[in-house]
Short mmCIF file of C-alpha atoms and ligand atoms in Angstrom, two decimals:
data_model
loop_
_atom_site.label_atom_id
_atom_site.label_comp_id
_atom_site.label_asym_id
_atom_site.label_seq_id
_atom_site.Cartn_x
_atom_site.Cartn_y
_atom_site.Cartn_z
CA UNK A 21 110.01 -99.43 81.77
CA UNK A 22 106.92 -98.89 83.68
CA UNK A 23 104.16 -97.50 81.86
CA UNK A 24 100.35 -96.56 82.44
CA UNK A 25 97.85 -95.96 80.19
CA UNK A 26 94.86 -93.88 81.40
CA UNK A 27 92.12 -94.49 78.77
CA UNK A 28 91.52 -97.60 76.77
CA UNK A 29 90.36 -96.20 73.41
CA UNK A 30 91.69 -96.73 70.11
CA UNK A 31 94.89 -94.78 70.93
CA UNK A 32 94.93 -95.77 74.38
CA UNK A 33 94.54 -99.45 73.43
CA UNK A 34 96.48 -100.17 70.16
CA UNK A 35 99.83 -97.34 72.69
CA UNK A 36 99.08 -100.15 75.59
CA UNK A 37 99.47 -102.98 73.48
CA UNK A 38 102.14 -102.12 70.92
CA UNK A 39 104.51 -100.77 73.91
CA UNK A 40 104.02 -103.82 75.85
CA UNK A 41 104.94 -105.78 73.12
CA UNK A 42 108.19 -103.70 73.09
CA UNK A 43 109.00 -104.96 76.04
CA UNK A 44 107.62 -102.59 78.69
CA UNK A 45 105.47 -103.02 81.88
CA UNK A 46 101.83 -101.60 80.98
CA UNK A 47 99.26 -100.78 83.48
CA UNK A 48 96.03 -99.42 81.59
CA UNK A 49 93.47 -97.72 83.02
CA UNK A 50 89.77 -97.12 81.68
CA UNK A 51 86.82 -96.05 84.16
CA UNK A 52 84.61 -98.65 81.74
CA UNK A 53 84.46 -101.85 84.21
CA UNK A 54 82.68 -104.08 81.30
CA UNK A 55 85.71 -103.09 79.10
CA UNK A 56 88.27 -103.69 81.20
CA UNK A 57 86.65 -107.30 81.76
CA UNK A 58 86.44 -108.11 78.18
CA UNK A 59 90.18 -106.93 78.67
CA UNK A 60 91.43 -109.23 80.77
CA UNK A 61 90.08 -112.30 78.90
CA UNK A 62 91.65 -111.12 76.04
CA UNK A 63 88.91 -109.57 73.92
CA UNK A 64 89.33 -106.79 71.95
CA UNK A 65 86.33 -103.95 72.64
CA UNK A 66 87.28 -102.41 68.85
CA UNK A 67 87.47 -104.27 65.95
CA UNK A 68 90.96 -103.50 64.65
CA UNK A 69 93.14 -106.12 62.64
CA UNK A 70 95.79 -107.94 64.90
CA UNK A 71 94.97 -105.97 67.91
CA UNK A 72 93.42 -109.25 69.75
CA UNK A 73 96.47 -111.79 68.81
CA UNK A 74 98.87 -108.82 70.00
CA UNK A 75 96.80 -107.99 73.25
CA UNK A 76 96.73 -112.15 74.00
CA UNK A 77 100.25 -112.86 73.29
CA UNK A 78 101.03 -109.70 76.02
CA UNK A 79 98.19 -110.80 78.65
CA UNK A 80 100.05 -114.56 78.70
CA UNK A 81 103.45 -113.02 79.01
CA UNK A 82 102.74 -111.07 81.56
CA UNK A 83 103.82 -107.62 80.28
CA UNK A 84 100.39 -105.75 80.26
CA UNK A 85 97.27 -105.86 82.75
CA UNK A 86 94.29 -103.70 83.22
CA UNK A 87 92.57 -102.27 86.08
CA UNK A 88 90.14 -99.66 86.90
CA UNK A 89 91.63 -97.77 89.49
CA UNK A 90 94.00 -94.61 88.21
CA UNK A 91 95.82 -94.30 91.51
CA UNK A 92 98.07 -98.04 91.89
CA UNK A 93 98.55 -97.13 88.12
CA UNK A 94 100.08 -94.02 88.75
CA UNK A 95 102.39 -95.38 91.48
CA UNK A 96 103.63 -98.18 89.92
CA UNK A 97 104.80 -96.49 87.09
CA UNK A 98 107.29 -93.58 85.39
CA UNK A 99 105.69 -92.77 82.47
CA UNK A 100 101.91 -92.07 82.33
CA UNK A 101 100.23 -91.46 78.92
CA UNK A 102 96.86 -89.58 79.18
CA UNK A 103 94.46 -91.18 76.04
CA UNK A 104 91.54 -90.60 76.96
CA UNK A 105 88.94 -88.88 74.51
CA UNK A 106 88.59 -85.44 73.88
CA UNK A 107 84.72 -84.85 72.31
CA UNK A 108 83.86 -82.29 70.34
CA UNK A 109 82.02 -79.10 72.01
CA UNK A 110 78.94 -78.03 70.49
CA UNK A 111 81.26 -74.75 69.39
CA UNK A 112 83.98 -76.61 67.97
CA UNK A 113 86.48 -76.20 71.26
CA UNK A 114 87.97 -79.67 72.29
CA UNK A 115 86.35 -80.66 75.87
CA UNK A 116 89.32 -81.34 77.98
CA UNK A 117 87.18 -82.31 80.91
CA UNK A 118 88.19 -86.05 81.01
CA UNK A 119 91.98 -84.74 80.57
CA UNK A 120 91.38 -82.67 83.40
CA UNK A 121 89.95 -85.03 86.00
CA UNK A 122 92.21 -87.49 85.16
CA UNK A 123 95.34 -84.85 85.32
CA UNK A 124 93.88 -84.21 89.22
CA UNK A 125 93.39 -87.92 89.81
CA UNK A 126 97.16 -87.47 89.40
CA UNK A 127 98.30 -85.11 91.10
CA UNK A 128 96.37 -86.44 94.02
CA UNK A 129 98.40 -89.68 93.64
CA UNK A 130 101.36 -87.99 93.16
CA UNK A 131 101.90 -85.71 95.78
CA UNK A 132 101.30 -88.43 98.42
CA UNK A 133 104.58 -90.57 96.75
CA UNK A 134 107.47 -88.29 95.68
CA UNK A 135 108.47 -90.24 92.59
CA UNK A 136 109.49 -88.30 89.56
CA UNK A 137 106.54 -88.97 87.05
CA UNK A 138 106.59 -88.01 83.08
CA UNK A 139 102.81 -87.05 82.11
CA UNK A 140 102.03 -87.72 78.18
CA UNK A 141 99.57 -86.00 76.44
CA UNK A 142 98.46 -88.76 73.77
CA UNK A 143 94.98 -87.51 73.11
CA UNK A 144 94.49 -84.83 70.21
CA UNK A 145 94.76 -81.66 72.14
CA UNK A 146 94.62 -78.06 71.33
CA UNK A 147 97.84 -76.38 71.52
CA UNK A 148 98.75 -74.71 74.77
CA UNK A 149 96.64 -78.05 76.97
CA UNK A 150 100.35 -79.38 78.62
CA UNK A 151 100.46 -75.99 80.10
CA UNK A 152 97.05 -76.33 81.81
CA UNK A 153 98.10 -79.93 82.93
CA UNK A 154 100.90 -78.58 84.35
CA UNK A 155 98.85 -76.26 86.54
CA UNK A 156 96.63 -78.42 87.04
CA UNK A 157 99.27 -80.54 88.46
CA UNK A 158 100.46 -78.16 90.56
CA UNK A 159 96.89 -76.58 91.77
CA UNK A 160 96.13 -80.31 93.21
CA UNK A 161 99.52 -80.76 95.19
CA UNK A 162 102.20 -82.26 93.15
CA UNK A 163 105.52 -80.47 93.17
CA UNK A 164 106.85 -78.86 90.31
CA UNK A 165 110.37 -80.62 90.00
CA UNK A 166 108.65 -83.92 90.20
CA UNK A 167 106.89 -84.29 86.61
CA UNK A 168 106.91 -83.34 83.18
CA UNK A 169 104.41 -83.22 80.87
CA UNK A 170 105.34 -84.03 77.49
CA UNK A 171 102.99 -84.41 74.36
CA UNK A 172 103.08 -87.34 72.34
CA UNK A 173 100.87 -87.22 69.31
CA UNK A 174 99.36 -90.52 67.63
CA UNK A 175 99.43 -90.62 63.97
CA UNK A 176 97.76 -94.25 63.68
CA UNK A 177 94.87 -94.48 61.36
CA UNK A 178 91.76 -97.10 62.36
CA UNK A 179 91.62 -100.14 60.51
CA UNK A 180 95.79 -100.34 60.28
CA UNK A 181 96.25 -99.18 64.08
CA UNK A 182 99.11 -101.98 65.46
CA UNK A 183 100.88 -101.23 62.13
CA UNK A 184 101.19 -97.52 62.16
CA UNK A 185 101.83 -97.61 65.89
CA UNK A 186 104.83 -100.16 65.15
CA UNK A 187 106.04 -99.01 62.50
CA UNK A 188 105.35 -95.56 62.39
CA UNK A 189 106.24 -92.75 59.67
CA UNK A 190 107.59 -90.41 62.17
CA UNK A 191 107.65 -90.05 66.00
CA UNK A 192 107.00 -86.91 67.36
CA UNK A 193 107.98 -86.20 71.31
CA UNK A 194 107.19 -82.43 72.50
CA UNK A 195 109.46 -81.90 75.30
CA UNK A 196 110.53 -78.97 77.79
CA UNK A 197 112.95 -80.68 79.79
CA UNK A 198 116.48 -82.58 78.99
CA UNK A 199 115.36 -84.99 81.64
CA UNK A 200 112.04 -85.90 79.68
CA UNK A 201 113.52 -86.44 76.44
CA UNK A 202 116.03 -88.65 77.92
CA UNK A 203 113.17 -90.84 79.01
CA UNK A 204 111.44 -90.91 76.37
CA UNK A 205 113.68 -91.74 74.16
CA UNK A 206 114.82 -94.29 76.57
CA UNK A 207 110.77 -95.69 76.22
CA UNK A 208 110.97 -95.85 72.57
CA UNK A 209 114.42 -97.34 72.03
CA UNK A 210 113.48 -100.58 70.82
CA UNK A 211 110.86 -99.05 68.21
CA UNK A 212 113.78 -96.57 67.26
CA UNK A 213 116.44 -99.43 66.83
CA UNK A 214 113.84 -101.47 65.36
CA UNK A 215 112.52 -99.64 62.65
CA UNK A 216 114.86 -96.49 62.49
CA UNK A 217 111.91 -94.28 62.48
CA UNK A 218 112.61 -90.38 62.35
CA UNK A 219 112.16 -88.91 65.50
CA UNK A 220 111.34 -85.27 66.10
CA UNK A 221 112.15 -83.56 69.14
CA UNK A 222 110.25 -80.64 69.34
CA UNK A 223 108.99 -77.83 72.17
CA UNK A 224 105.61 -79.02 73.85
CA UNK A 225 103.72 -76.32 71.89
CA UNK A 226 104.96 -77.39 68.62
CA UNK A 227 103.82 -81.10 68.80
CA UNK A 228 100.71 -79.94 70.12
CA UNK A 229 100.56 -78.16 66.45
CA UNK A 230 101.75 -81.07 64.75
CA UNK A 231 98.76 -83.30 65.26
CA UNK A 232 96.21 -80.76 64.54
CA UNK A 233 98.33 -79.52 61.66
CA UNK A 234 98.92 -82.85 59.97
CA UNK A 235 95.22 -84.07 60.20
CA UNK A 236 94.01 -80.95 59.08
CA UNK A 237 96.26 -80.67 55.88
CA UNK A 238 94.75 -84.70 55.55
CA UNK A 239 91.43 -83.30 55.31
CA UNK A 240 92.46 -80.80 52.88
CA UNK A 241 93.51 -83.20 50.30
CA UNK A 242 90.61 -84.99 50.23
CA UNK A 243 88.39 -81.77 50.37
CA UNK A 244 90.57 -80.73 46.94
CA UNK A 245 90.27 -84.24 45.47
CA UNK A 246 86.48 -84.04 46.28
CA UNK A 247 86.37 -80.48 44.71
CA UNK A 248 88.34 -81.98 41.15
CA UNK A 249 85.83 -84.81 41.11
CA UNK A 250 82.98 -82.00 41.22
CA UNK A 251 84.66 -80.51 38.40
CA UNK A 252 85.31 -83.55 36.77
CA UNK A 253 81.75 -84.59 36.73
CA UNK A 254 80.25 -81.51 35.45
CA UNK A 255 82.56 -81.11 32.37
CA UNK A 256 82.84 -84.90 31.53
CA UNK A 257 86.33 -85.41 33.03
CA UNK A 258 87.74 -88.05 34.83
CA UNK A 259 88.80 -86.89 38.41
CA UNK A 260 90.64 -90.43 39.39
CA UNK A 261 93.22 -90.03 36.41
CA UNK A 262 93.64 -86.20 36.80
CA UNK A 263 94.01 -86.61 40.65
CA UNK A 264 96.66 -89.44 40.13
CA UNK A 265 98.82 -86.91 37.34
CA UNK A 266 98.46 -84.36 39.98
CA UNK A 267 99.56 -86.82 42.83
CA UNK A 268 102.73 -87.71 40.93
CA UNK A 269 104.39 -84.39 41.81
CA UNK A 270 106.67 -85.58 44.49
CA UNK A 271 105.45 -82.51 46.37
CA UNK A 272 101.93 -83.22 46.29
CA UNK A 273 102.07 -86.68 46.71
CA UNK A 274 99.20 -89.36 45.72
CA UNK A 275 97.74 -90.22 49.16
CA UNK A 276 94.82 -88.94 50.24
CA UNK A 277 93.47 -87.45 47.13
CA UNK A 278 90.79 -90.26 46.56
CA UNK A 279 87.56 -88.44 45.98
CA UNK A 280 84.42 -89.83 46.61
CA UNK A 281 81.51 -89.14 49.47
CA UNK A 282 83.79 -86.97 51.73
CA UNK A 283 85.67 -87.94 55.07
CA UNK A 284 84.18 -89.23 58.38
CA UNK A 285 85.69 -90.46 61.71
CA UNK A 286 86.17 -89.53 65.14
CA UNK A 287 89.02 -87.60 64.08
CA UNK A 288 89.25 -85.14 60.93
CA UNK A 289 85.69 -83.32 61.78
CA UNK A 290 86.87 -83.14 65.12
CA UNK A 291 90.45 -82.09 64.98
CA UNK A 292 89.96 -79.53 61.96
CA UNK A 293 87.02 -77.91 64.03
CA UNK A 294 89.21 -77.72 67.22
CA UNK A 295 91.83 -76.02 64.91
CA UNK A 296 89.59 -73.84 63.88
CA UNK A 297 88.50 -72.49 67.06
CA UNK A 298 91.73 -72.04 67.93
CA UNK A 299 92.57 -69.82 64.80
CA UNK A 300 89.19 -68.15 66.07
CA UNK A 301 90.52 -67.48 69.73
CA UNK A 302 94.31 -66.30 67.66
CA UNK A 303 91.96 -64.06 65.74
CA UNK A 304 93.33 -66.03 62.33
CA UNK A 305 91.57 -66.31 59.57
CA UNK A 306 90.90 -69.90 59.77
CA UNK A 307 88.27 -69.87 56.45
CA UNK A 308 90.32 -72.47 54.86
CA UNK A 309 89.02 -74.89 57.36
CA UNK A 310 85.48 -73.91 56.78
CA UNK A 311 85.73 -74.43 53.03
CA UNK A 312 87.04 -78.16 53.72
CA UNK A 313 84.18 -78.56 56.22
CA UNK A 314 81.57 -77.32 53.11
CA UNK A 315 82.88 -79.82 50.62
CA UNK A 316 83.03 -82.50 52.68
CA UNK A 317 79.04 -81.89 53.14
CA UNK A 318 79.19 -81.37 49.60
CA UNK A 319 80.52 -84.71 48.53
CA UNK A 320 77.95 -86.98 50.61
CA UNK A 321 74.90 -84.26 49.04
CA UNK A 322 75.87 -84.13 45.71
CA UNK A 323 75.94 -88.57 45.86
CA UNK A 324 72.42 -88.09 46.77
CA UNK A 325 71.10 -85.55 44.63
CA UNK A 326 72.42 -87.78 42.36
CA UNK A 327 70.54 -90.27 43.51
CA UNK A 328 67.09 -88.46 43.69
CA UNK A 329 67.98 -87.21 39.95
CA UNK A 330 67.97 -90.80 38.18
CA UNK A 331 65.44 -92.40 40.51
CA UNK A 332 63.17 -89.78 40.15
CA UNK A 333 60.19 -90.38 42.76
CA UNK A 334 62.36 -92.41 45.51
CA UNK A 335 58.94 -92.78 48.17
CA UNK A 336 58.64 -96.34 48.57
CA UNK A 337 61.68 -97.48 46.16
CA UNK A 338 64.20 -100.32 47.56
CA UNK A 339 67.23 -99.78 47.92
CA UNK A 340 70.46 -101.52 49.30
CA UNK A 341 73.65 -99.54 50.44
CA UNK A 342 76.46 -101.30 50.75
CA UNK A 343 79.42 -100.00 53.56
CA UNK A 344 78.09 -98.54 57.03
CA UNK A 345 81.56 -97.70 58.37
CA UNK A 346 83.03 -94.58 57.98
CA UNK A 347 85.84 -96.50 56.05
CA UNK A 348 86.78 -99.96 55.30
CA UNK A 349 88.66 -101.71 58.10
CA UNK A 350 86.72 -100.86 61.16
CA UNK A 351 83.28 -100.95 62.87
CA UNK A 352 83.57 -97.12 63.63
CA UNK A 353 80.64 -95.29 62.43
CA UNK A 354 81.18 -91.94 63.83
CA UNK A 355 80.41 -88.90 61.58
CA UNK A 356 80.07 -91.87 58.83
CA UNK A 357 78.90 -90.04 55.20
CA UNK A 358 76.83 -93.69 54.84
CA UNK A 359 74.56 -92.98 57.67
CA UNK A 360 74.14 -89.18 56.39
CA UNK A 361 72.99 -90.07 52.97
CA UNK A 362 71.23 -93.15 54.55
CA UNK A 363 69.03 -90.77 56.64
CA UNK A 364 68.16 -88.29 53.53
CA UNK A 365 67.00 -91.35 51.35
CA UNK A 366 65.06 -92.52 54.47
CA UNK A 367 63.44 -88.99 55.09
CA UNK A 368 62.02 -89.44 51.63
CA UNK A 369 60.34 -92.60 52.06
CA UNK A 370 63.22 -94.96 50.32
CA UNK A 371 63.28 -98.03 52.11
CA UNK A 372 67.08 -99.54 52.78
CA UNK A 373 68.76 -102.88 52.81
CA UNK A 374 71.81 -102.40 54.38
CA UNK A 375 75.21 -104.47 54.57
CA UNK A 376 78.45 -103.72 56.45
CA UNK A 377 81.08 -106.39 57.28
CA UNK A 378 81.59 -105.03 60.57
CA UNK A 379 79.40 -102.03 61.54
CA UNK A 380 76.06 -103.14 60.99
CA UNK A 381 75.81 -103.70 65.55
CA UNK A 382 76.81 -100.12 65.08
CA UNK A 383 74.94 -98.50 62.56
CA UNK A 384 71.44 -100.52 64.39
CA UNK A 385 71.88 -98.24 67.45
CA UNK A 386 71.80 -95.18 65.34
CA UNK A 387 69.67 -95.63 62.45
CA UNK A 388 67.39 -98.65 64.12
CA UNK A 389 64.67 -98.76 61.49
CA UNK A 390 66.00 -99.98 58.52
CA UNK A 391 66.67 -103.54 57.23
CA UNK A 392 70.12 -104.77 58.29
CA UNK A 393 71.32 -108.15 56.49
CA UNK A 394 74.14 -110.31 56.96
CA UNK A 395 75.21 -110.94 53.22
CA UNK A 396 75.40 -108.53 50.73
CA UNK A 397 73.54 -110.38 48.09
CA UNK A 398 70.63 -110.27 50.48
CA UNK A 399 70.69 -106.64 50.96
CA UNK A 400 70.94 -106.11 47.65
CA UNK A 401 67.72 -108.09 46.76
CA UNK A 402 65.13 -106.86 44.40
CA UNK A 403 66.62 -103.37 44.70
CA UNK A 404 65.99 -100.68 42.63
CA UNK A 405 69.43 -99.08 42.66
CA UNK A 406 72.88 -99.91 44.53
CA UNK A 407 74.43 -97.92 46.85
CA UNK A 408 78.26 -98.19 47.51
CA UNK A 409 79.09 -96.24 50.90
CA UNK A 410 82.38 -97.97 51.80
CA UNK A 411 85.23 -99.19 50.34
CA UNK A 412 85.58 -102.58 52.11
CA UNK A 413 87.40 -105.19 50.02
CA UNK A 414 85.17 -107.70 50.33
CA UNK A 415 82.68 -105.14 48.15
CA UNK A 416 84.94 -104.51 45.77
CA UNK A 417 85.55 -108.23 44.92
CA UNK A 418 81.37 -108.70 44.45
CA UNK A 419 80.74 -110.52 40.94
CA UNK A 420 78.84 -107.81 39.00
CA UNK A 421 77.06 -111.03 37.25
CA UNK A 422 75.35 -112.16 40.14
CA UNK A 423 74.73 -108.79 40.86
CA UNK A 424 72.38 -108.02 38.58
CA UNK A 425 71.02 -111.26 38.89
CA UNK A 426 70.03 -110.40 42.16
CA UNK A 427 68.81 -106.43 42.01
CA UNK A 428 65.46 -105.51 40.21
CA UNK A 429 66.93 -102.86 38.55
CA UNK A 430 70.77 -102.71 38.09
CA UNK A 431 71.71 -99.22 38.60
CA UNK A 432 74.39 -98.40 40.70
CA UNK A 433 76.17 -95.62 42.96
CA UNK A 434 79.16 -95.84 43.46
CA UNK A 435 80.72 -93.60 46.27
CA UNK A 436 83.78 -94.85 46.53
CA UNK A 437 84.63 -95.79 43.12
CA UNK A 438 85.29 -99.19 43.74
CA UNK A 439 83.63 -101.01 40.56
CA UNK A 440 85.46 -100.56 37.47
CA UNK A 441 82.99 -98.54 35.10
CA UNK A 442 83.50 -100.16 32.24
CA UNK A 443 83.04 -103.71 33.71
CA UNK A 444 79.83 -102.47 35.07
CA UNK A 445 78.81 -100.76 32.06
CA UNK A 446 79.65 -103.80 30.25
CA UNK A 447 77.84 -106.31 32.13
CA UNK A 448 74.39 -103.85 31.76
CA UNK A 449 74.57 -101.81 34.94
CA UNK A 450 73.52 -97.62 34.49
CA UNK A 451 76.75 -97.14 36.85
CA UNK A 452 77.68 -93.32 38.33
CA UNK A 453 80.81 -93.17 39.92
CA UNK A 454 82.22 -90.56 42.25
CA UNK A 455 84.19 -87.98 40.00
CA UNK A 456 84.09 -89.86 36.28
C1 UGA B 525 93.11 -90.07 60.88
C2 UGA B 525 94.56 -89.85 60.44
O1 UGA B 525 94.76 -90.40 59.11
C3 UGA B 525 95.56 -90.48 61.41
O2 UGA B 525 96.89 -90.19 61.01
C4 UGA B 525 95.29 -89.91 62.81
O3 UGA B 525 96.16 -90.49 63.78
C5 UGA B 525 93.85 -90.20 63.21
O4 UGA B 525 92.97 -89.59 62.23
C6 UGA B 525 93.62 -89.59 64.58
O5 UGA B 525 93.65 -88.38 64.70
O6 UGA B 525 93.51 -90.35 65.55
P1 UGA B 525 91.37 -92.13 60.72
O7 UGA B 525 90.34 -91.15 61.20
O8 UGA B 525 91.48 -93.46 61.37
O9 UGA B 525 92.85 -91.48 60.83
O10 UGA B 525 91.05 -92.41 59.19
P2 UGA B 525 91.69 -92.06 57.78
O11 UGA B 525 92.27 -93.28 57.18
O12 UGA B 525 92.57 -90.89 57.85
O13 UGA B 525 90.39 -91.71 56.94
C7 UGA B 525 89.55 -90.62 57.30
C8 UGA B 525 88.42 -90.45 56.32
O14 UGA B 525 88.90 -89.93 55.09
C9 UGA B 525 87.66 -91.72 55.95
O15 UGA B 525 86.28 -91.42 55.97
C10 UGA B 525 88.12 -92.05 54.54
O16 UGA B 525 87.18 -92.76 53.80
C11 UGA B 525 88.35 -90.65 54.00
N1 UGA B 525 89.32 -90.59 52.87
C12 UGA B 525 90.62 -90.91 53.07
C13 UGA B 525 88.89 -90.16 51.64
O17 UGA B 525 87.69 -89.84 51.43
N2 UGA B 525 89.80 -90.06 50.62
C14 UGA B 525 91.10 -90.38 50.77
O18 UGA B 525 91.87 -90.27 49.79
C15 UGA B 525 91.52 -90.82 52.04
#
């Protein structure tokens, strides 16, 4: 089939690639000229495992291009998938401008070339948005029986993007029309036969609540598992084993309840804000989502008062932090609990050595006066205490030998509870760990 995709994000992106490699035609779309350049050669703008291979192997066969200009998109093709981003509001609200001047961009398109056209919703929206769309739609010309607007929430996470998208745990496709569903089921009928995912056909409304439903509950666990480890840590407990016991109850589950410095992303602080603004506008009590907001700012304070507690004076003190990104596996840094506590130690005249595998270009832009370094040995350096942000593999794997070798004085934080403590403790480290 023929496909657009209006938005070259992560979603947009990783939907783009994966369908072409299903076989469709993809047109994508992104108002970012540079990008779409780098797109065209074959380079990835996101750093996202397999993404580049998949995105080459579809450029040379022909199957997906990119171009700047919404309106040959639109004609060319049936189904058009909206991605692009929907930023946070200083109130909480979701800004739906982009998703509205795009929408018009379509309509204007449309109504000059009376193809039927399905409109996809693929950016985390609040519920009730495919009903502005469609008026939207309609206010700038295109005629009612000629689209549908269906909403197609992405569950992919970053850092394991092509595989969630292709072989997902569930497929969820809000529709209003027999018509749409047909299609759409028609566009994902080689994922379906392929990996006999479960497919949920829902009203529009209900996979708009889906999305923000399932990464809120997401952000909930870990808010719990950060609220255990809290517990754990003041009465001598260990929150990873009790956490595990408690995940073992098939209807709790063991994902997701890793404690440790608290959740970041361009998604969960987002999407449970959005939520909660519209619970706000419902007149719902949405304080549930306010206590998951306060222990996630918990989790990344308490790892520094920790800090400031066994370092005592930190003014002028070295110290190396290890993990930028807001989780192992990408160069995202957004909302990122490692620049947080990076700032606090920095406001009180600590001086960093930093190391990320992937996000130090990132981090620079943000936080550009502290040391950056390109090996972790380096960053660590004479340090007066370790600190362990992210959970990248390549950090866990560090020899706790040459560690010490290398620091001043071997103390370390561990946020993400990637050393094991008695290795540490054993080798001569003062080690804290996140919950034990
Ligand atoms: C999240 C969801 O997991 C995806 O399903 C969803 O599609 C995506 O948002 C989105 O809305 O686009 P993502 O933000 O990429 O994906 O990252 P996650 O893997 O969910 O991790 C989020 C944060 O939670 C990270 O900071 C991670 O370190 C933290 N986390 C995760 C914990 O602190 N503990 C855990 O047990 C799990």
């Amino acid at each position: 089939m023929k496909v657009a995709i209006i938005g070259t994000g992560y979603v947009g992106l990783t939907t783009g690639v994966c369908l072409a490699d299903l076989g469709h035609h993809v047109i994508c779309v992104d108002n970012d000229l540079e990008k779409i350049e780098k797109l065209k050669r074959g380079e990835s703008p996101i750093y996202e495992i397999g993404m580049e291979d998949l995105l080459r192997k579809n450029l040379k066969e022909g199957r997906i291009v990119f171009m700047n200009e919404i309106a040959s998109a639109v004609k060319e093709s049936e189904i058009i998938f909206v991605c692009v981003n929907t930023p946070p509001k200083k109130d909480g609200h979701a800004d739906l401008k982009y998703v509205e001047q795009v929408t018009k961009e379509i309509a204007l398109t449309q109504c000059n070339h009376g193809d039927y056209k399905i409109i996809v919703d693929k950016s985390t929206v609040p519920v009730k948005t495919a009903e502005k769309v469609k008026e939207t739609l309609a206010r700038y010309g295109a005629k009612e029986a000629m689209f549908d607007v269906v909403s197609n929430p992405e569950f992919l996470k970053e850092g394991t993007a092509i595989k969630d998208t292709l072989e997902p745990d569930r497929l969820v496709i809000g529709v209003d029309s027999e018509k749409a569903k047909e299609k759409m089921l028609e566009l994902y009928k080689p994922l379906i036969d392929k990996t006999h995912v479960p497919v949920k056909i829902v009203p529009v409304r209900s996979a708009e609540i889906i999305k923000h439903g399932a990464n809120t509950f997401l952000a909930l666990k870990i808010s719990f598992a950060n609220l255990i480890a809290f517990m754990c840590e003041d009465v001598g407990a260990n929150a990873l084993e009790t956490l595990e016991a408690i995940g073992l109850d098939a209807r709790i589950g063991s994902q997701f309840l890793k404690p440790g410095i608290g959740f970041g992303g361009g998604c969960f602080p987002k999407d449970i804000a959005a939520l909660k603004k519209t619970l706000e506008i419902l007149g719902i009590d949405g304080s549930l989502i306010d206590s998951i907001e306060r222990i996630n700012e918990t989790a990344w304070q308490r790892f520094v008062k920790k800090v400031e507690k066994e370092l005592w004076v930190l003014d002028g003190k070295l110290i190396a932090v290890l993990g930028l990104a807001f989780k192992s596996g990408t160069d995202d840094i957004r909302n990122s609990p490692a620049l947080k506590v990076i700032e606090v130690l920095k406001a009180n005249g600590a001086r960093i050595r930093a190391y990320d595998p992937q996000a130090i270009e990132n981090a620079r832009k943000v936080i550009p006066d502290i040391q950056y370094c390109s090996d972790p040995y380096d960053a660590m350096k004479d340090s007066e205490a370790l600190l362990v942000c992210t959970e990248w593999e390549e950090i866990k794997t560090l020899d706790p030998k040459k560690i010490k070798e290398t620091m001043a004085v071997p103390i370390v934080f561990d946020g993400r509870n990637v050393f094991d403590p008695q290795k540490m403790k054993k080798a001569g480290f003062t080690y804290f760990g996140s919950g034990r």
